């Protein structure tokens, strides 16, 4: 049972444009959502997070939006840069367990 | 900077062998985690630990065990390796249980191939 879903396995965007990565979840008990970025041959690195009581969090070029009624979150990257090319994972955290449930990932390619 | 290191980047083992994957973190984190990453399946939690000598099963613990004898070290053990355990194994740590939005810091991963 996939509690966190990323339905787009890949996405290609031109440099300078907006990248929108989507994530859907089924577990209404998630209290926090986190986005991670992963380059090949490296471990994932934390990007941005959002509490379930918020609907938006922004950090530089990265903004995460949460629509709790639709159980949907999205990561916006503006403007996209070639260095953003990586696999992006969203994850949900339940309560204070510090345990994350990850999605399947979306590979973003930013082209020149 | 938090550093999470894993003992090997690449490992090749034979079916039936006992395999040890070691993970060390240097930031006095309480929580440590083992995941495997497979194409199309994302990261799946195998085991995690909140404290020394404590362990809890994740979503796919079958065929694995863990050991945490010291706070900074978390070992993943494949008692009898099988070909379906060929995967990328990732270790992570985080600061403290009970804090929401607790960022996990990952090691570089170990690519294990079981022949």
PDB file of C-alpha atoms in Angstrom:
ATOM      1  CA  UNK A   1       0.000   0.000   0.000  1.00  0.00           C
ATOM      2  CA  UNK A   2       1.747   3.099  -1.300  1.00  0.00           C
ATOM      3  CA  UNK A   3       0.880   5.858   1.159  1.00  0.00           C
ATOM      4  CA  UNK A   4       2.880   8.475  -0.739  1.00  0.00           C
ATOM      5  CA  UNK A   5       2.693   8.572  -4.518  1.00  0.00           C
ATOM      6  CA  UNK A   6       4.621  10.473  -7.112  1.00  0.00           C
ATOM      7  CA  UNK A   7       2.807   9.661 -10.311  1.00  0.00           C
ATOM      8  CA  UNK A   8       5.254  11.283 -12.697  1.00  0.00           C
ATOM      9  CA  UNK A   9       8.441   9.237 -12.892  1.00  0.00           C
ATOM     10  CA  UNK A  10      10.160  11.932 -14.922  1.00  0.00           C
ATOM     11  CA  UNK A  11       9.890  15.572 -15.903  1.00  0.00           C
ATOM     12  CA  UNK A  12      11.850  17.683 -18.366  1.00  0.00           C
ATOM     13  CA  UNK A  13      11.922  21.479 -18.066  1.00  0.00           C
ATOM     14  CA  UNK A  14      13.870  24.199 -19.826  1.00  0.00           C
ATOM     15  CA  UNK A  15      16.355  26.257 -17.872  1.00  0.00           C
ATOM     16  CA  UNK A  16      14.741  29.377 -16.430  1.00  0.00           C
ATOM     17  CA  UNK A  17      11.230  27.929 -16.474  1.00  0.00           C
ATOM     18  CA  UNK A  18       9.207  26.672 -13.540  1.00  0.00           C
ATOM     19  CA  UNK A  19       9.446  23.033 -12.453  1.00  0.00           C
ATOM     20  CA  UNK A  20       6.428  21.593 -10.659  1.00  0.00           C
ATOM     21  CA  UNK A  21       6.770  18.239  -8.955  1.00  0.00           C
ATOM     22  CA  UNK A  22       3.665  16.620  -7.541  1.00  0.00           C
ATOM     23  CA  UNK A  23       2.996  14.259  -4.690  1.00  0.00           C
ATOM     24  CA  UNK A  24      -0.211  12.650  -3.435  1.00  0.00           C
ATOM     25  CA  UNK A  25      -0.731  10.884  -0.138  1.00  0.00           C
ATOM     26  CA  UNK A  26      -3.384   8.712   1.442  1.00  0.00           C
ATOM     27  CA  UNK A  27      -2.411   8.785   5.119  1.00  0.00           C
ATOM     28  CA  UNK A  28      -4.250  11.644   6.805  1.00  0.00           C
ATOM     29  CA  UNK A  29      -2.118  11.150   9.922  1.00  0.00           C
ATOM     30  CA  UNK A  30       0.963  12.719   8.342  1.00  0.00           C
ATOM     31  CA  UNK A  31       1.980  15.779  10.357  1.00  0.00           C
ATOM     32  CA  UNK A  32       4.880  16.947   8.241  1.00  0.00           C
ATOM     33  CA  UNK A  33       6.016  16.600   4.671  1.00  0.00           C
ATOM     34  CA  UNK A  34       9.584  16.793   3.458  1.00  0.00           C
ATOM     35  CA  UNK A  35      11.210  16.981   0.047  1.00  0.00           C
ATOM     36  CA  UNK A  36      14.582  15.425  -0.663  1.00  0.00           C
ATOM     37  CA  UNK A  37      16.832  15.703  -3.673  1.00  0.00           C
ATOM     38  CA  UNK A  38      19.123  12.905  -4.818  1.00  0.00           C
ATOM     39  CA  UNK A  39      22.003  12.977  -7.252  1.00  0.00           C
ATOM     40  CA  UNK A  40      23.358   9.711  -8.680  1.00  0.00           C
ATOM     41  CA  UNK A  41      25.832   7.917  -6.389  1.00  0.00           C
ATOM     42  CA  UNK A  42      24.958  10.206  -3.476  1.00  0.00           C
ATOM     43  CA  UNK A  43      22.545   9.976  -0.577  1.00  0.00           C
ATOM     44  CA  UNK A  44      19.389  12.112  -0.585  1.00  0.00           C
ATOM     45  CA  UNK A  45      19.712  15.613   0.834  1.00  0.00           C
ATOM     46  CA  UNK A  46      16.953  17.553   2.543  1.00  0.00           C
ATOM     47  CA  UNK A  47      15.445  20.364   0.512  1.00  0.00           C
ATOM     48  CA  UNK A  48      12.372  21.848   2.167  1.00  0.00           C
ATOM     49  CA  UNK A  49       9.558  20.830   4.504  1.00  0.00           C
ATOM     50  CA  UNK A  50       6.047  21.895   5.417  1.00  0.00           C
ATOM     51  CA  UNK A  51       3.881  21.323   8.452  1.00  0.00           C
ATOM     52  CA  UNK A  52       0.421  19.903   7.843  1.00  0.00           C
ATOM     53  CA  UNK A  53      -1.073  23.024   9.427  1.00  0.00           C
ATOM     54  CA  UNK A  54       0.449  25.267   6.767  1.00  0.00           C
ATOM     55  CA  UNK A  55      -0.406  25.565   3.101  1.00  0.00           C
ATOM     56  CA  UNK A  56       2.816  27.081   1.817  1.00  0.00           C
ATOM     57  CA  UNK A  57       6.473  27.236   2.673  1.00  0.00           C
ATOM     58  CA  UNK A  58       9.090  29.090   0.689  1.00  0.00           C
ATOM     59  CA  UNK A  59      12.870  28.938   0.692  1.00  0.00           C
ATOM     60  CA  UNK A  60      14.618  30.826  -2.054  1.00  0.00           C
ATOM     61  CA  UNK A  61      13.784  29.266  -5.411  1.00  0.00           C
ATOM     62  CA  UNK A  62      11.853  26.434  -3.763  1.00  0.00           C
ATOM     63  CA  UNK A  63       8.239  26.611  -2.639  1.00  0.00           C
ATOM     64  CA  UNK A  64       6.121  23.761  -1.351  1.00  0.00           C
ATOM     65  CA  UNK A  65       2.338  23.956  -1.451  1.00  0.00           C
ATOM     66  CA  UNK A  66       0.060  21.704   0.566  1.00  0.00           C
ATOM     67  CA  UNK A  67      -3.597  21.087  -0.226  1.00  0.00           C
ATOM     68  CA  UNK A  68      -4.750  19.025   2.719  1.00  0.00           C
ATOM     69  CA  UNK A  69      -8.304  18.508   1.495  1.00  0.00           C
ATOM     70  CA  UNK A  70      -6.977  17.020  -1.747  1.00  0.00           C
ATOM     71  CA  UNK A  71      -4.134  15.202   0.039  1.00  0.00           C
ATOM     72  CA  UNK A  72      -1.759  16.739  -2.463  1.00  0.00           C
ATOM     73  CA  UNK A  73       1.491  18.640  -2.259  1.00  0.00           C
ATOM     74  CA  UNK A  74       3.696  20.165  -4.898  1.00  0.00           C
ATOM     75  CA  UNK A  75       7.227  21.497  -5.091  1.00  0.00           C
ATOM     76  CA  UNK A  76       7.819  24.529  -7.309  1.00  0.00           C
ATOM     77  CA  UNK A  77      11.311  25.444  -8.458  1.00  0.00           C
ATOM     78  CA  UNK A  78      11.634  28.890 -10.010  1.00  0.00           C
ATOM     79  CA  UNK A  79      13.726  29.490 -12.006  1.00  0.00           C
ATOM     80  CA  UNK A  80      14.939  25.993 -12.807  1.00  0.00           C
ATOM     81  CA  UNK A  81      18.677  25.545 -13.218  1.00  0.00           C
ATOM     82  CA  UNK A  82      20.712  22.687 -14.757  1.00  0.00           C
ATOM     83  CA  UNK A  83      22.056  21.856 -11.287  1.00  0.00           C
ATOM     84  CA  UNK A  84      18.503  21.052 -10.211  1.00  0.00           C
ATOM     85  CA  UNK A  85      18.583  17.940 -12.403  1.00  0.00           C
ATOM     86  CA  UNK A  86      18.167  15.110  -9.901  1.00  0.00           C
ATOM     87  CA  UNK A  87      15.605  12.710  -8.474  1.00  0.00           C
ATOM     88  CA  UNK A  88      13.173  14.324  -6.049  1.00  0.00           C
ATOM     89  CA  UNK A  89      11.431  12.397  -3.305  1.00  0.00           C
ATOM     90  CA  UNK A  90       8.571  13.583  -1.160  1.00  0.00           C
ATOM     91  CA  UNK A  91       8.039  12.018   2.244  1.00  0.00           C
ATOM     92  CA  UNK A  92       5.415  12.123   4.979  1.00  0.00           C
ATOM     93  CA  UNK A  93       6.154  12.023   8.698  1.00  0.00           C
ATOM     94  CA  UNK A  94       3.668  10.723  11.239  1.00  0.00           C
ATOM     95  CA  UNK A  95       3.506  12.250  14.682  1.00  0.00           C
ATOM     96  CA  UNK A  96       6.735  12.236  16.597  1.00  0.00           C
ATOM     97  CA  UNK A  97       7.980   8.911  15.375  1.00  0.00           C
ATOM     98  CA  UNK A  98      10.593  10.588  13.188  1.00  0.00           C
ATOM     99  CA  UNK A  99       9.822   7.894  10.677  1.00  0.00           C
ATOM    100  CA  UNK A 100       9.434   8.947   7.054  1.00  0.00           C
ATOM    101  CA  UNK A 101       7.367   7.303   4.333  1.00  0.00           C
ATOM    102  CA  UNK A 102       8.832   8.125   0.944  1.00  0.00           C
ATOM    103  CA  UNK A 103       7.289   8.356  -2.484  1.00  0.00           C
ATOM    104  CA  UNK A 104       8.753   6.654  -5.535  1.00  0.00           C
ATOM    105  CA  UNK A 105      10.556   9.732  -6.788  1.00  0.00           C
ATOM    106  CA  UNK A 106      10.450  11.990  -9.860  1.00  0.00           C
ATOM    107  CA  UNK A 107      13.498  12.452 -12.040  1.00  0.00           C
ATOM    108  CA  UNK A 108      13.808  16.103 -13.065  1.00  0.00           C
ATOM    109  CA  UNK A 109      15.931  17.058 -16.034  1.00  0.00           C
ATOM    110  CA  UNK A 110      16.569  20.735 -16.642  1.00  0.00           C
ATOM    111  CA  UNK A 111      17.671  21.338 -20.210  1.00  0.00           C
ATOM    112  CA  UNK A 112      19.616  24.275 -21.606  1.00  0.00           C
TER     113      UNK A 112
ATOM    114  CA  UNK B   1      28.364  19.493   9.182  1.00  0.00           C
ATOM    115  CA  UNK B   2      26.644  16.227   9.872  1.00  0.00           C
ATOM    116  CA  UNK B   3      28.447  13.320   8.390  1.00  0.00           C
ATOM    117  CA  UNK B   4      27.003   9.879   7.850  1.00  0.00           C
ATOM    118  CA  UNK B   5      29.446   7.352   6.476  1.00  0.00           C
ATOM    119  CA  UNK B   6      28.863   3.859   5.173  1.00  0.00           C
ATOM    120  CA  UNK B   7      31.555   1.220   5.185  1.00  0.00           C
ATOM    121  CA  UNK B   8      31.470   0.367   1.480  1.00  0.00           C
ATOM    122  CA  UNK B   9      30.263   2.086  -1.670  1.00  0.00           C
ATOM    123  CA  UNK B  10      30.084  -1.144  -3.651  1.00  0.00           C
ATOM    124  CA  UNK B  11      29.804  -4.720  -2.442  1.00  0.00           C
ATOM    125  CA  UNK B  12      29.451  -8.010  -4.298  1.00  0.00           C
ATOM    126  CA  UNK B  13      28.426 -11.100  -2.351  1.00  0.00           C
ATOM    127  CA  UNK B  14      27.326 -14.655  -3.089  1.00  0.00           C
ATOM    128  CA  UNK B  15      23.914 -16.098  -2.330  1.00  0.00           C
ATOM    129  CA  UNK B  16      23.821 -17.464   1.207  1.00  0.00           C
ATOM    130  CA  UNK B  17      26.642 -15.311   2.541  1.00  0.00           C
ATOM    131  CA  UNK B  18      26.208 -13.273   5.716  1.00  0.00           C
ATOM    132  CA  UNK B  19      26.579  -9.596   4.899  1.00  0.00           C
ATOM    133  CA  UNK B  20      27.295  -6.704   7.240  1.00  0.00           C
ATOM    134  CA  UNK B  21      26.658  -3.098   6.238  1.00  0.00           C
ATOM    135  CA  UNK B  22      28.039  -0.547   8.660  1.00  0.00           C
ATOM    136  CA  UNK B  23      26.919   3.029   9.208  1.00  0.00           C
ATOM    137  CA  UNK B  24      28.493   5.668  11.432  1.00  0.00           C
ATOM    138  CA  UNK B  25      27.260   9.186  12.203  1.00  0.00           C
ATOM    139  CA  UNK B  26      29.316  11.846  13.931  1.00  0.00           C
ATOM    140  CA  UNK B  27      26.659  14.242  15.278  1.00  0.00           C
ATOM    141  CA  UNK B  28      25.400  12.400  18.344  1.00  0.00           C
ATOM    142  CA  UNK B  29      22.031  11.721  16.691  1.00  0.00           C
ATOM    143  CA  UNK B  30      19.579   9.562  18.572  1.00  0.00           C
ATOM    144  CA  UNK B  31      17.757   8.137  15.567  1.00  0.00           C
ATOM    145  CA  UNK B  32      19.254   5.948  12.878  1.00  0.00           C
ATOM    146  CA  UNK B  33      17.589   4.312   9.888  1.00  0.00           C
ATOM    147  CA  UNK B  34      18.261   1.779   7.161  1.00  0.00           C
ATOM    148  CA  UNK B  35      16.503   2.060   3.777  1.00  0.00           C
ATOM    149  CA  UNK B  36      16.795   0.342   0.478  1.00  0.00           C
ATOM    150  CA  UNK B  37      16.221   2.121  -2.801  1.00  0.00           C
ATOM    151  CA  UNK B  38      14.942   0.257  -5.841  1.00  0.00           C
ATOM    152  CA  UNK B  39      13.804   1.625  -9.226  1.00  0.00           C
ATOM    153  CA  UNK B  40      10.111   2.445  -9.229  1.00  0.00           C
ATOM    154  CA  UNK B  41       9.784   1.735  -5.509  1.00  0.00           C
ATOM    155  CA  UNK B  42      11.508   4.733  -3.947  1.00  0.00           C
ATOM    156  CA  UNK B  43      13.059   4.454  -0.510  1.00  0.00           C
ATOM    157  CA  UNK B  44      11.661   1.779   1.749  1.00  0.00           C
ATOM    158  CA  UNK B  45      12.415   1.603   5.457  1.00  0.00           C
ATOM    159  CA  UNK B  46      13.953  -1.654   6.652  1.00  0.00           C
ATOM    160  CA  UNK B  47      14.737  -0.997  10.320  1.00  0.00           C
ATOM    161  CA  UNK B  48      15.284   1.964  12.591  1.00  0.00           C
ATOM    162  CA  UNK B  49      16.574   2.667  16.074  1.00  0.00           C
ATOM    163  CA  UNK B  50      15.820   5.403  18.593  1.00  0.00           C
ATOM    164  CA  UNK B  51      18.568   4.546  21.008  1.00  0.00           C
ATOM    165  CA  UNK B  52      21.405   2.172  21.751  1.00  0.00           C
ATOM    166  CA  UNK B  53      20.301  -1.457  21.791  1.00  0.00           C
ATOM    167  CA  UNK B  54      16.833  -0.453  20.613  1.00  0.00           C
ATOM    168  CA  UNK B  55      15.438  -1.391  17.230  1.00  0.00           C
ATOM    169  CA  UNK B  56      12.114  -1.289  15.484  1.00  0.00           C
ATOM    170  CA  UNK B  57      10.934  -2.900  12.281  1.00  0.00           C
ATOM    171  CA  UNK B  58      10.243  -0.742   9.323  1.00  0.00           C
ATOM    172  CA  UNK B  59       8.110  -1.623   6.324  1.00  0.00           C
ATOM    173  CA  UNK B  60      10.269  -4.423   4.882  1.00  0.00           C
ATOM    174  CA  UNK B  61      12.285  -6.086   7.668  1.00  0.00           C
ATOM    175  CA  UNK B  62      12.111  -9.644   6.337  1.00  0.00           C
ATOM    176  CA  UNK B  63      15.536 -11.135   5.694  1.00  0.00           C
ATOM    177  CA  UNK B  64      17.331  -8.404   7.648  1.00  0.00           C
ATOM    178  CA  UNK B  65      18.436  -7.726  11.200  1.00  0.00           C
ATOM    179  CA  UNK B  66      20.200  -4.789  12.830  1.00  0.00           C
ATOM    180  CA  UNK B  67      22.549  -4.027  15.670  1.00  0.00           C
ATOM    181  CA  UNK B  68      23.133  -0.818  17.584  1.00  0.00           C
ATOM    182  CA  UNK B  69      25.729  -1.323  20.288  1.00  0.00           C
ATOM    183  CA  UNK B  70      26.986   2.272  20.247  1.00  0.00           C
ATOM    184  CA  UNK B  71      25.041   5.463  19.650  1.00  0.00           C
ATOM    185  CA  UNK B  72      27.025   6.442  16.585  1.00  0.00           C
ATOM    186  CA  UNK B  73      26.965   3.064  14.828  1.00  0.00           C
ATOM    187  CA  UNK B  74      24.075   1.165  13.228  1.00  0.00           C
ATOM    188  CA  UNK B  75      24.693  -2.087  11.403  1.00  0.00           C
ATOM    189  CA  UNK B  76      22.445  -3.844   8.922  1.00  0.00           C
ATOM    190  CA  UNK B  77      22.855  -7.608   8.683  1.00  0.00           C
ATOM    191  CA  UNK B  78      21.715  -9.878   5.882  1.00  0.00           C
ATOM    192  CA  UNK B  79      21.773 -13.283   7.562  1.00  0.00           C
ATOM    193  CA  UNK B  80      21.743 -15.217   4.295  1.00  0.00           C
ATOM    194  CA  UNK B  81      21.961 -12.974   1.270  1.00  0.00           C
ATOM    195  CA  UNK B  82      19.591 -13.625  -1.623  1.00  0.00           C
ATOM    196  CA  UNK B  83      19.498 -12.199  -5.140  1.00  0.00           C
ATOM    197  CA  UNK B  84      16.356 -10.185  -4.361  1.00  0.00           C
ATOM    198  CA  UNK B  85      18.406  -8.234  -1.816  1.00  0.00           C
ATOM    199  CA  UNK B  86      20.478  -6.720  -4.602  1.00  0.00           C
ATOM    200  CA  UNK B  87      19.819  -3.031  -4.071  1.00  0.00           C
ATOM    201  CA  UNK B  88      21.129   0.359  -2.999  1.00  0.00           C
ATOM    202  CA  UNK B  89      21.224   0.551   0.795  1.00  0.00           C
ATOM    203  CA  UNK B  90      21.040   3.933   2.464  1.00  0.00           C
ATOM    204  CA  UNK B  91      21.676   4.770   6.094  1.00  0.00           C
ATOM    205  CA  UNK B  92      20.302   7.924   7.715  1.00  0.00           C
ATOM    206  CA  UNK B  93      20.302   9.625  11.080  1.00  0.00           C
ATOM    207  CA  UNK B  94      18.253  12.362  12.713  1.00  0.00           C
ATOM    208  CA  UNK B  95      18.545  14.352  15.854  1.00  0.00           C
ATOM    209  CA  UNK B  96      15.783  13.545  18.235  1.00  0.00           C
ATOM    210  CA  UNK B  97      12.592  11.605  18.422  1.00  0.00           C
ATOM    211  CA  UNK B  98       9.659  13.785  19.306  1.00  0.00           C
ATOM    212  CA  UNK B  99      10.582  16.693  17.097  1.00  0.00           C
ATOM    213  CA  UNK B 100       8.381  17.189  14.075  1.00  0.00           C
ATOM    214  CA  UNK B 101       9.897  17.879  10.707  1.00  0.00           C
ATOM    215  CA  UNK B 102      13.048  16.145  11.821  1.00  0.00           C
ATOM    216  CA  UNK B 103      15.407  16.208   8.884  1.00  0.00           C
ATOM    217  CA  UNK B 104      17.188  12.944   8.194  1.00  0.00           C
ATOM    218  CA  UNK B 105      20.799  13.048   7.038  1.00  0.00           C
ATOM    219  CA  UNK B 106      21.807  10.323   4.628  1.00  0.00           C
ATOM    220  CA  UNK B 107      25.017   8.506   3.908  1.00  0.00           C
ATOM    221  CA  UNK B 108      26.244   8.025   0.319  1.00  0.00           C
ATOM    222  CA  UNK B 109      24.779   4.538   0.028  1.00  0.00           C
ATOM    223  CA  UNK B 110      26.120   1.034  -0.545  1.00  0.00           C
ATOM    224  CA  UNK B 111      25.362  -0.655  -3.845  1.00  0.00           C
ATOM    225  CA  UNK B 112      25.047  -4.349  -2.957  1.00  0.00           C
ATOM    226  CA  UNK B 113      24.987  -7.014  -5.634  1.00  0.00           C
ATOM    227  CA  UNK B 114      24.157 -10.584  -4.646  1.00  0.00           C
ATOM    228  CA  UNK B 115      25.162 -13.183  -7.232  1.00  0.00           C
TER     229      UNK B 115
END
